[in-house]
Tab-separated table of C-alpha atoms in Angstrom:
chain	number	residue	atom	x	y	z
A	660	MET	CA	184.333	123.672	-23.690
A	661	ILE	CA	182.725	125.442	-26.633
A	662	LYS	CA	183.032	124.160	-30.131
A	663	LEU	CA	181.708	125.882	-33.230
A	664	ALA	CA	181.769	123.956	-36.488
A	665	SER	CA	181.096	125.703	-39.810
A	666	LEU	CA	178.982	128.298	-38.059
A	667	SER	CA	177.526	130.718	-40.599
A	668	LYS	CA	175.227	133.688	-40.428
A	669	HIS	CA	173.645	135.324	-43.461
A	670	PHE	CA	171.510	138.448	-43.433
A	671	GLY	CA	169.665	138.045	-46.690
A	672	LYS	CA	172.412	137.737	-49.280
A	673	THR	CA	175.078	139.258	-47.052
A	674	VAL	CA	177.370	136.695	-45.467
A	675	VAL	CA	178.300	138.021	-42.029
A	676	LEU	CA	179.875	134.858	-40.645
A	677	ASP	CA	181.427	132.475	-43.109
A	678	GLU	CA	181.819	128.933	-41.751
A	679	ILE	CA	183.565	129.726	-38.498
A	680	ASP	CA	185.386	126.801	-36.845
A	681	LEU	CA	186.450	127.538	-33.328
A	682	THR	CA	187.137	125.592	-30.129
A	683	ILE	CA	187.477	127.305	-26.786
A	684	GLU	CA	188.699	125.393	-23.765
A	685	THR	CA	187.204	125.790	-20.316
A	686	GLY	CA	189.022	128.583	-18.512
A	687	GLU	CA	190.371	130.117	-21.683
A	688	ILE	CA	190.262	133.883	-22.211
A	689	VAL	CA	189.750	134.705	-25.871
A	690	VAL	CA	189.771	138.246	-27.227
A	691	ILE	CA	188.294	138.896	-30.650
A	692	ILE	CA	189.548	141.881	-32.604
A	693	GLY	CA	188.907	143.168	-36.089
A	694	PRO	CA	187.490	146.063	-38.100
A	695	SER	CA	183.925	147.271	-37.481
A	696	GLY	CA	181.131	145.412	-39.216
A	697	THR	CA	183.113	142.237	-39.787
A	698	GLY	CA	180.963	139.931	-37.695
A	699	LYS	CA	182.635	140.003	-34.273
A	700	SER	CA	179.475	140.969	-32.402
A	701	THR	CA	177.365	138.739	-34.605
A	702	LEU	CA	179.571	135.790	-33.637
A	703	LEU	CA	178.917	136.400	-29.934
A	704	ARG	CA	175.217	136.986	-30.568
A	705	CYS	CA	174.985	133.706	-32.486
A	706	ILE	CA	176.611	131.800	-29.631
A	707	ASN	CA	173.941	133.213	-27.273
A	708	PHE	CA	171.262	132.662	-29.956
A	709	LEU	CA	170.266	136.319	-29.861
A	710	GLU	CA	170.783	135.837	-33.576
A	711	GLN	CA	169.674	132.606	-35.165
A	712	PRO	CA	172.759	131.263	-36.984
A	713	THR	CA	172.111	130.214	-40.567
A	714	ALA	CA	174.089	126.965	-40.522
A	715	GLY	CA	176.590	124.924	-38.546
A	716	THR	CA	176.749	123.124	-35.233
A	717	MET	CA	177.461	124.351	-31.756
A	718	THR	CA	178.718	122.339	-28.792
A	719	LEU	CA	178.504	123.628	-25.258
A	720	GLY	CA	179.792	121.054	-22.775
A	721	ASP	CA	177.673	117.951	-23.324
A	722	LEU	CA	175.110	119.690	-25.528
A	723	THR	CA	175.557	119.622	-29.302
A	724	VAL	CA	173.034	121.404	-31.480
A	725	ASN	CA	172.644	121.658	-35.210
A	726	VAL	CA	171.589	125.295	-35.378
A	727	ASN	CA	169.102	124.654	-38.175
A	728	ARG	CA	167.275	122.086	-36.146
A	729	ALA	CA	167.496	123.832	-32.789
A	730	SER	CA	164.234	123.338	-30.935
A	731	ARG	CA	162.831	125.946	-28.593
A	732	ALA	CA	164.222	123.884	-25.707
A	733	ASP	CA	167.674	123.799	-27.338
A	734	VAL	CA	167.669	127.568	-27.724
A	735	LEU	CA	166.757	128.052	-24.053
A	736	ALA	CA	169.412	125.517	-23.016
A	737	ILE	CA	172.066	127.282	-25.096
A	738	ARG	CA	171.122	130.673	-23.684
A	739	ARG	CA	171.234	129.308	-20.159
A	740	ARG	CA	174.771	128.017	-20.692
A	741	THR	CA	176.048	131.274	-22.166
A	742	ALA	CA	175.916	134.682	-20.517
A	743	PHE	CA	176.045	137.984	-22.330
A	744	VAL	CA	177.435	141.372	-21.353
A	745	PHE	CA	176.049	144.162	-23.509
A	746	GLN	CA	177.741	147.275	-24.792
A	747	ASN	CA	174.958	149.479	-23.417
A	748	TYR	CA	174.632	147.419	-20.166
A	749	ALA	CA	170.927	146.648	-20.861
A	750	LEU	CA	170.066	146.386	-17.177
A	751	PHE	CA	166.424	145.840	-16.265
A	752	ALA	CA	165.305	149.390	-15.506
A	753	ASN	CA	162.518	148.272	-13.167
A	754	LYS	CA	164.832	146.241	-10.935
A	755	THR	CA	167.498	147.116	-8.378
A	756	ALA	CA	171.140	146.073	-8.715
A	757	LEU	CA	170.429	143.116	-6.441
A	758	GLN	CA	167.316	142.095	-8.385
A	759	ASN	CA	169.088	142.425	-11.729
A	760	ILE	CA	171.600	139.827	-10.581
A	761	ALA	CA	169.103	137.596	-8.767
A	762	GLU	CA	166.510	137.676	-11.562
A	763	ARG	CA	167.969	134.814	-13.519
A	764	LEU	CA	168.457	132.615	-10.466
A	765	MET	CA	164.855	133.111	-9.420
A	766	VAL	CA	163.061	133.043	-12.745
A	767	VAL	CA	165.167	130.750	-14.897
A	768	ASP	CA	166.811	128.494	-12.311
A	769	LYS	CA	163.786	128.621	-9.961
A	770	TRP	CA	165.834	129.241	-6.831
A	771	PRO	CA	163.887	130.402	-3.793
A	772	LYS	CA	164.092	134.182	-3.374
A	773	GLU	CA	166.198	134.128	-0.206
A	774	LYS	CA	168.827	131.849	-1.728
A	775	ALA	CA	168.946	133.893	-4.939
A	776	TYR	CA	169.334	137.149	-3.009
A	777	GLN	CA	172.068	135.637	-0.888
A	778	ARG	CA	174.007	134.578	-3.980
A	779	ALA	CA	173.384	137.971	-5.601
A	780	ARG	CA	174.793	139.687	-2.495
A	781	GLU	CA	177.956	137.580	-2.765
A	782	ILE	CA	178.304	138.703	-6.367
A	783	LEU	CA	177.685	142.356	-5.455
A	784	ASP	CA	180.521	141.958	-2.971
A	785	GLN	CA	182.809	140.552	-5.648
A	786	ILE	CA	182.036	143.368	-8.061
A	787	GLY	CA	182.523	145.937	-5.308
A	788	LEU	CA	178.981	147.265	-5.271
A	789	ALA	CA	177.652	145.872	-1.997
A	790	GLU	CA	176.462	149.337	-0.950
A	791	LYS	CA	174.462	149.724	-4.206
A	792	GLU	CA	172.238	146.737	-3.493
A	793	ASP	CA	168.982	148.742	-3.574
A	794	ALA	CA	170.004	151.235	-6.257
A	795	TYR	CA	168.110	151.289	-9.547
A	796	PRO	CA	170.085	151.489	-12.814
A	797	ALA	CA	168.984	155.088	-13.448
A	798	SER	CA	170.836	156.221	-10.333
A	799	MET	CA	174.118	154.431	-11.097
A	800	SER	CA	177.120	155.583	-13.137
A	801	GLY	CA	177.904	153.864	-16.421
A	802	GLY	CA	180.781	151.988	-14.819
A	803	GLN	CA	178.591	150.769	-11.982
A	804	GLN	CA	175.855	149.721	-14.392
A	805	GLN	CA	178.278	147.724	-16.496
A	806	ARG	CA	179.691	146.032	-13.396
A	807	VAL	CA	176.134	144.997	-12.491
A	808	GLY	CA	175.777	143.805	-16.089
A	809	ILE	CA	178.826	141.619	-15.555
A	810	GLY	CA	177.454	140.522	-12.165
A	811	ARG	CA	174.237	139.441	-13.870
A	812	ALA	CA	176.294	137.358	-16.297
A	813	MET	CA	178.309	135.858	-13.421
A	814	ALA	CA	175.118	134.711	-11.685
A	815	ALA	CA	174.340	132.474	-14.603
A	816	GLY	CA	177.153	130.044	-13.790
A	817	ALA	CA	177.513	129.845	-17.551
A	818	GLU	CA	180.050	127.849	-19.557
A	819	VAL	CA	181.194	131.118	-21.070
A	820	ILE	CA	180.611	134.824	-20.595
A	821	LEU	CA	180.377	136.720	-23.865
A	822	PHE	CA	181.460	140.368	-23.676
A	823	ASP	CA	180.274	142.520	-26.571
A	824	GLU	CA	182.400	145.683	-26.496
A	825	PRO	CA	181.761	146.093	-22.761
A	826	THR	CA	183.624	149.394	-22.425
A	827	SER	CA	182.745	151.049	-25.732
A	828	SER	CA	179.889	153.203	-24.479
A	829	LEU	CA	181.556	154.104	-21.171
A	830	ASP	CA	182.980	157.496	-20.346
A	831	PRO	CA	186.782	157.114	-20.155
A	832	GLU	CA	186.744	157.560	-16.370
A	833	TRP	CA	184.748	154.317	-15.921
A	834	VAL	CA	186.663	152.087	-18.334
A	835	GLU	CA	189.354	151.024	-15.870
A	836	GLU	CA	186.967	149.767	-13.187
A	837	VAL	CA	185.169	147.585	-15.732
A	838	LEU	CA	188.385	146.235	-17.235
A	839	GLY	CA	189.630	145.650	-13.693
A	840	LEU	CA	186.612	143.494	-12.926
A	841	MET	CA	187.105	141.557	-16.150
A	842	LYS	CA	190.758	140.956	-15.234
A	843	GLN	CA	189.635	139.691	-11.844
A	844	LEU	CA	187.251	137.244	-13.559
A	845	ALA	CA	190.025	136.178	-15.924
A	846	SER	CA	192.341	135.474	-13.006
A	847	GLU	CA	189.630	133.165	-11.626
A	848	ARG	CA	189.755	131.334	-14.989
A	849	GLN	CA	186.181	132.170	-15.961
A	850	THR	CA	185.874	131.198	-19.625
A	851	MET	CA	185.444	134.436	-21.565
A	852	MET	CA	185.044	135.612	-25.127
A	853	VAL	CA	185.611	139.338	-25.401
A	854	VAL	CA	185.015	141.590	-28.381
A	855	THR	CA	186.877	144.791	-27.638
A	856	HIS	CA	189.006	147.583	-29.011
A	857	GLU	CA	190.993	147.738	-25.761
A	858	MET	CA	194.241	146.346	-27.141
A	859	SER	CA	196.006	146.614	-23.788
A	860	PHE	CA	193.393	144.294	-22.296
A	861	ALA	CA	193.946	141.845	-25.143
A	862	ARG	CA	197.704	141.997	-24.681
A	863	ASP	CA	197.673	141.615	-20.895
A	864	VAL	CA	194.816	139.213	-20.287
A	865	ALA	CA	194.045	137.099	-23.347
A	866	ASP	CA	195.285	133.551	-23.743
A	867	ARG	CA	194.446	133.811	-27.393
A	868	VAL	CA	193.670	136.680	-29.747
A	869	ILE	CA	191.506	136.064	-32.770
A	870	PHE	CA	191.504	138.486	-35.685
A	871	ILE	CA	188.285	138.422	-37.697
A	872	ASP	CA	187.760	140.144	-41.010
A	873	GLY	CA	185.060	139.610	-43.609
A	874	GLY	CA	183.246	137.063	-41.458
A	875	ARG	CA	186.245	134.748	-41.288
A	876	ILE	CA	188.972	134.020	-38.765
A	877	VAL	CA	192.010	135.466	-40.503
A	878	GLU	CA	194.589	134.784	-37.858
A	879	GLN	CA	194.746	133.623	-34.254
A	880	GLY	CA	197.369	132.983	-31.621
A	881	PRO	CA	198.795	134.153	-28.317
A	882	PRO	CA	198.795	137.959	-27.962
A	883	SER	CA	202.597	138.160	-28.160
A	884	GLU	CA	202.450	136.552	-31.579
A	885	ILE	CA	199.499	138.521	-32.957
A	886	PHE	CA	200.697	141.893	-31.722
A	887	HIS	CA	204.421	141.545	-32.381
A	888	ASN	CA	204.566	139.211	-35.306
A	889	PRO	CA	201.293	139.256	-37.276
A	890	LYS	CA	201.481	137.182	-40.432
A	891	ASP	CA	198.492	138.207	-42.510
A	892	PRO	CA	198.705	141.649	-44.177
A	893	ARG	CA	195.118	142.434	-43.055
A	894	THR	CA	196.089	141.859	-39.428
A	895	LYS	CA	199.170	144.044	-39.831
A	896	ASP	CA	197.113	146.758	-41.472
A	897	PHE	CA	194.410	146.698	-38.773
A	898	LEU	CA	196.896	146.739	-35.896
A	899	LYS	CA	198.845	149.585	-37.468
A	900	LYS	CA	195.665	151.663	-37.744
A	901	ILE	CA	194.274	150.927	-34.307
A	902	LEU	CA	197.571	151.235	-32.440
A	903	ALA	CA	198.382	154.505	-34.224
A	904	THR	CA	195.253	156.086	-32.776
A	905	ARG	CA	196.149	155.208	-29.188
B	1119	MET	CA	116.974	185.569	-10.775
B	1120	ASP	CA	115.782	183.447	-7.910
B	1121	VAL	CA	118.167	182.612	-5.116
B	1122	LEU	CA	119.775	179.204	-5.312
B	1123	ASN	CA	117.641	176.693	-3.384
B	1124	VAL	CA	120.378	175.322	-1.110
B	1125	GLU	CA	117.992	173.358	1.038
B	1126	TYR	CA	116.735	171.466	-2.019
B	1127	MET	CA	120.306	170.788	-3.096
B	1128	LEU	CA	121.300	169.360	0.277
B	1129	GLY	CA	118.199	167.209	0.313
B	1130	LEU	CA	119.039	165.932	-3.162
B	1131	VAL	CA	122.513	164.684	-2.158
B	1132	PRO	CA	121.381	161.486	-0.348
B	1133	VAL	CA	118.811	160.812	-3.081
B	1134	LEU	CA	121.358	161.003	-5.889
B	1135	LEU	CA	124.043	159.191	-3.882
B	1136	ARG	CA	121.924	156.049	-4.131
B	1137	TYR	CA	122.513	156.041	-7.891
B	1138	LEU	CA	126.242	156.681	-7.703
B	1139	PRO	CA	127.078	152.963	-7.130
B	1140	LEU	CA	125.445	152.061	-10.458
B	1141	THR	CA	127.478	154.738	-12.230
B	1142	LEU	CA	130.673	153.425	-10.656
B	1143	GLN	CA	129.732	149.833	-11.460
B	1144	LEU	CA	129.137	150.652	-15.122
B	1145	ALA	CA	132.511	152.377	-15.312
B	1146	GLY	CA	134.300	149.776	-13.186
B	1147	ILE	CA	133.054	146.757	-15.129
B	1148	GLY	CA	133.526	148.593	-18.411
B	1149	MET	CA	137.103	149.465	-17.466
B	1150	VAL	CA	138.075	145.928	-16.432
B	1151	LEU	CA	136.598	144.419	-19.608
B	1152	ALA	CA	138.073	147.182	-21.771
B	1153	LEU	CA	141.515	146.623	-20.228
B	1154	ILE	CA	141.394	142.885	-20.925
B	1155	LEU	CA	140.234	143.459	-24.493
B	1156	ALA	CA	142.787	146.244	-25.020
B	1157	CYS	CA	145.665	144.050	-23.780
B	1158	LEU	CA	144.616	141.297	-26.187
B	1159	PHE	CA	144.404	143.785	-29.069
B	1160	ALA	CA	147.780	145.275	-28.132
B	1161	VAL	CA	149.482	141.859	-28.088
B	1162	VAL	CA	147.860	140.952	-31.420
B	1163	ARG	CA	149.135	144.227	-32.876
B	1164	VAL	CA	152.656	143.940	-31.403
B	1165	LEU	CA	153.090	140.322	-32.534
B	1166	ARG	CA	151.280	141.043	-35.826
B	1167	ILE	CA	149.253	137.838	-35.557
B	1168	PRO	CA	147.783	137.281	-39.027
B	1169	VAL	CA	144.011	137.724	-39.550
B	1170	LEU	CA	143.514	138.835	-35.934
B	1171	ASN	CA	145.784	141.793	-36.629
B	1172	GLN	CA	143.675	142.939	-39.577
B	1173	PHE	CA	140.472	142.390	-37.617
B	1174	THR	CA	141.873	144.438	-34.738
B	1175	ILE	CA	142.861	147.293	-37.018
B	1176	VAL	CA	139.328	147.518	-38.443
B	1177	PHE	CA	137.756	147.155	-34.998
B	1178	ILE	CA	139.880	149.945	-33.534
B	1179	SER	CA	139.259	152.138	-36.554
B	1180	PHE	CA	135.478	151.736	-36.274
B	1181	PHE	CA	135.164	152.241	-32.521
B	1182	ARG	CA	137.487	155.236	-32.527
B	1183	GLY	CA	135.902	156.663	-35.631
B	1184	THR	CA	132.266	156.766	-34.533
B	1185	PRO	CA	130.566	158.551	-31.600
B	1186	LEU	CA	129.954	156.566	-28.435
B	1187	LEU	CA	126.279	157.564	-28.466
B	1188	VAL	CA	125.854	156.110	-31.950
B	1189	GLN	CA	127.506	152.891	-30.758
B	1190	LEU	CA	125.235	152.691	-27.715
B	1191	PHE	CA	122.143	153.108	-29.887
B	1192	LEU	CA	123.483	150.475	-32.275
B	1193	PHE	CA	123.838	147.980	-29.439
B	1194	TYR	CA	120.586	148.863	-27.697
B	1195	TYR	CA	118.194	149.405	-30.604
B	1196	GLY	CA	120.100	147.890	-33.527
B	1197	LEU	CA	121.272	144.488	-32.338
B	1198	PRO	CA	117.832	143.180	-31.256
B	1199	GLN	CA	116.550	144.047	-34.707
B	1200	LEU	CA	119.310	141.957	-36.333
B	1201	PHE	CA	119.365	139.045	-33.905
B	1202	SER	CA	116.047	138.129	-32.374
B	1203	ALA	CA	117.846	136.289	-29.547
B	1204	LEU	CA	119.095	139.653	-28.333
B	1205	THR	CA	115.683	141.170	-27.730
B	1206	VAL	CA	116.370	140.801	-24.040
B	1207	ILE	CA	119.386	143.134	-24.147
B	1208	ASP	CA	118.851	145.746	-21.457
B	1209	GLY	CA	120.208	149.251	-21.139
B	1210	ILE	CA	122.869	148.296	-18.622
B	1211	THR	CA	124.260	145.482	-20.776
B	1212	ALA	CA	124.252	147.660	-23.866
B	1213	THR	CA	126.035	150.438	-21.964
B	1214	VAL	CA	128.739	148.101	-20.667
B	1215	MET	CA	129.203	146.647	-24.165
B	1216	GLY	CA	129.478	150.092	-25.703
B	1217	LEU	CA	131.867	151.463	-23.091
B	1218	THR	CA	134.020	148.319	-23.276
B	1219	MET	CA	134.425	148.326	-27.032
B	1220	HIS	CA	134.719	152.089	-27.416
B	1221	PHE	CA	137.380	152.517	-24.778
B	1222	SER	CA	139.251	149.296	-25.555
B	1223	ALA	CA	139.926	150.730	-29.009
B	1224	TYR	CA	141.631	153.785	-27.526
B	1225	MET	CA	143.397	151.886	-24.758
B	1226	ALA	CA	144.764	149.220	-27.109
B	1227	GLU	CA	146.770	151.868	-28.922
B	1228	SER	CA	148.301	153.336	-25.781
B	1229	ILE	CA	149.130	149.900	-24.381
B	1230	ARG	CA	150.709	148.923	-27.683
B	1231	ALA	CA	152.811	152.080	-27.737
B	1232	ALA	CA	153.909	151.465	-24.147
B	1233	ILE	CA	154.984	147.878	-24.909
B	1234	VAL	CA	156.886	148.929	-28.015
B	1235	GLY	CA	158.475	151.754	-26.021
B	1236	VAL	CA	160.253	149.430	-23.591
B	1237	ASP	CA	163.938	149.515	-24.448
B	1238	ARG	CA	164.647	146.710	-26.905
B	1239	SER	CA	168.020	145.931	-25.311
B	1240	GLN	CA	166.277	144.860	-22.111
B	1241	THR	CA	164.312	142.326	-24.120
B	1242	GLU	CA	167.583	140.952	-25.470
B	1243	ALA	CA	169.073	140.892	-21.987
B	1244	ALA	CA	166.098	138.920	-20.669
B	1245	LEU	CA	166.319	136.442	-23.539
B	1246	SER	CA	170.101	136.171	-23.120
B	1247	ILE	CA	169.728	134.825	-19.584
B	1248	GLY	CA	167.300	132.203	-20.841
B	1249	MET	CA	163.908	133.695	-20.014
B	1250	THR	CA	160.919	132.488	-22.011
B	1251	ASN	CA	158.780	135.013	-23.883
B	1252	GLY	CA	156.131	134.763	-21.169
B	1253	GLN	CA	158.635	135.469	-18.380
B	1254	LEU	CA	160.046	138.351	-20.403
B	1255	MET	CA	156.594	139.923	-20.770
B	1256	ARG	CA	155.522	139.346	-17.182
B	1257	ARG	CA	158.693	140.391	-15.389
B	1258	ILE	CA	160.359	142.975	-17.601
B	1259	VAL	CA	158.166	144.426	-20.345
B	1260	LEU	CA	154.683	144.728	-18.829
B	1261	PRO	CA	155.784	146.288	-15.512
B	1262	GLN	CA	157.610	149.001	-17.432
B	1263	ALA	CA	154.847	149.410	-20.001
B	1264	THR	CA	152.315	149.796	-17.178
B	1265	ARG	CA	154.210	152.756	-15.855
B	1266	VAL	CA	154.226	154.410	-19.266
B	1267	ALA	CA	150.572	153.648	-19.996
B	1268	LEU	CA	149.163	154.429	-16.541
B	1269	PRO	CA	148.499	158.175	-16.920
B	1270	THR	CA	146.693	157.671	-20.243
B	1271	LEU	CA	144.717	154.692	-18.954
B	1272	MET	CA	143.614	156.677	-15.915
B	1273	ASN	CA	142.501	159.456	-18.240
B	1274	TYR	CA	140.383	156.982	-20.153
B	1275	PHE	CA	138.913	155.668	-16.916
B	1276	ILE	CA	137.963	159.205	-15.897
B	1277	ASP	CA	136.483	159.765	-19.324
B	1278	MET	CA	134.562	156.509	-18.999
B	1279	ILE	CA	133.028	157.502	-15.652
B	1280	LYS	CA	131.646	160.613	-17.281
B	1281	ALA	CA	130.575	158.694	-20.381
B	1282	THR	CA	128.328	156.458	-18.252
B	1283	SER	CA	125.979	159.444	-18.160
B	1284	LEU	CA	124.993	158.558	-21.725
B	1285	ALA	CA	123.333	155.434	-20.339
B	1286	PHE	CA	120.321	157.533	-19.360
B	1287	THR	CA	119.493	157.783	-23.065
B	1288	LEU	CA	118.995	153.998	-22.977
B	1289	GLY	CA	116.622	154.337	-20.028
B	1290	VAL	CA	119.138	153.407	-17.349
B	1291	THR	CA	118.626	155.320	-14.125
B	1292	GLU	CA	122.168	155.998	-13.049
B	1293	LEU	CA	123.397	159.279	-11.595
B	1294	MET	CA	122.513	161.312	-14.696
B	1295	GLY	CA	119.188	159.579	-15.249
B	1296	ALA	CA	118.184	160.066	-11.622
B	1297	THR	CA	119.137	163.743	-11.731
B	1298	GLN	CA	117.097	164.225	-14.870
B	1299	LYS	CA	114.041	162.700	-13.173
B	1300	GLU	CA	114.454	164.752	-9.997
B	1301	ALA	CA	114.893	167.956	-11.963
B	1302	ALA	CA	111.862	167.247	-14.102
B	1303	GLY	CA	109.801	166.853	-10.906
B	1304	SER	CA	111.009	169.968	-9.141
B	1305	PHE	CA	111.811	172.221	-12.115
B	1306	LEU	CA	114.977	173.155	-10.213
B	1307	TYR	CA	117.246	172.176	-13.105
B	1308	PHE	CA	120.216	174.273	-12.130
B	1309	GLU	CA	120.291	173.003	-8.545
B	1310	ALA	CA	119.860	169.366	-9.597
B	1311	PHE	CA	122.517	169.339	-12.266
B	1312	ILE	CA	125.044	171.287	-10.224
B	1313	VAL	CA	124.745	168.607	-7.508
B	1314	ALA	CA	125.278	165.889	-10.130
B	1315	ALA	CA	128.229	167.774	-11.607
B	1316	LEU	CA	129.837	168.121	-8.190
B	1317	MET	CA	129.438	164.395	-7.575
B	1318	TYR	CA	131.171	163.488	-10.838
B	1319	TRP	CA	133.853	166.045	-10.085
B	1320	ILE	CA	134.570	164.690	-6.590
B	1321	VAL	CA	134.812	161.105	-7.865
B	1322	VAL	CA	137.230	162.182	-10.595
B	1323	GLU	CA	139.327	164.193	-8.139
B	1324	LEU	CA	139.638	161.163	-5.861
B	1325	LEU	CA	140.796	159.141	-8.838
B	1326	SER	CA	143.374	161.781	-9.722
B	1327	LYS	CA	144.764	161.467	-6.218
B	1328	LEU	CA	144.998	157.702	-6.682
B	1329	GLN	CA	146.740	158.276	-10.016
B	1330	ASN	CA	149.351	160.549	-8.409
B	1331	TYR	CA	149.995	157.985	-5.722
B	1332	LEU	CA	150.413	155.140	-8.238
B	1333	GLU	CA	152.652	157.205	-10.479
B	1334	THR	CA	154.948	158.107	-7.604
B	1335	ARG	CA	155.221	154.457	-6.679
B	1336	LEU	CA	155.858	153.241	-10.213
B	1337	ASN	CA	158.400	156.004	-10.871
B	1338	LYS	CA	160.503	155.053	-7.885
B	1339	ALA	CA	162.959	153.094	-10.025
B	1340	TYR	CA	163.510	155.905	-12.482
B	1341	ASN	CA	164.505	158.796	-10.247
B	1342	ARG	CA	168.143	159.728	-10.285
């Protein structure tokens, strides 16, 4: 379970996240939508502490941290319980697909190499890239790289996997294979928070859709409700614009 | 013009070869110390550690901005004058000091650029899986920075091997100093110095081969 209480993030005088309260149950698939520059990515980055939140508390399972008083150990503990999938994949360029996935197990969790590689091979199997074990990122397609990126996040055994626009920098031909993998993870009830503009994914897979605008949660609910019966005018406006372009 | 005295040249090879180890030692020790110093400077610059950062900037500016020969004379003749405890400083020590500081100034900048050049998103990815800053540097950033910096660092090493020849001005009998003495005895300057030149050249060529080999290995991950 993840619980955010009054989580805020300011960049100087700009308020990017304005006292976000949010609880996500284990196994829940949450999709976050909203206009660009309204704090969706920042919210995910704060949960992973890639950004230091300005105020609020964060609970991950049995760990509760006041973000202002987060010690170095707290930050590491939070990062180790949350996994991140980046828009531009951000694979380690000096490591093979296998090593990218095993890296965390070996370095952070201190598993012996053989055990880590064995687990990484299982994950490569799951993401359908068993034959790419020794391939370096530079030799893989965007879709393959992002699937390794997801594999790396899966290795963490994290409370939640945070997806920050995972298909936005992919060529259209690779989008389906990445969404397919995410659907597979969702069907295994991996807790996920997904920032995306793929409305079909939100409609088909999400348990809950959250609409964020101006650093606040404007509206949230099951996809049927948000997409077919949005209440707030900002939600209606956003959906009209984004669905018109599809 | 007299004919080239080949016999003299061949006879000179084993004589001069005895001084090659000292040349390589000066360059080798200088390179190791310069690398250590340069890495420290680079980290200070990247992390902008207060005070040390300013000191490093001035240090680099001075040692890049003045000739190596001037620096060697400063260490060899100048320091003992300032600090009486240093009267024992010998030519070899002064040479190593000069080479270390001179080349560390250049190398610090290329190492810094290589570290900064590693894709920032990989740093975030490493932090996101819970790596510490040390693990991030050791496992992700430095291996990639090494690959970027290697060609330049090898160039500096090659340059340093040749720069050891300045040590003869401090009375050190390394390859250049020995050649100078032999030539002065035989008056066969051309023969003596062409042998010395060939020796430097061969050493540098061997190093270039090593550089190619290392580059191929380090580039393995980046070929499509």
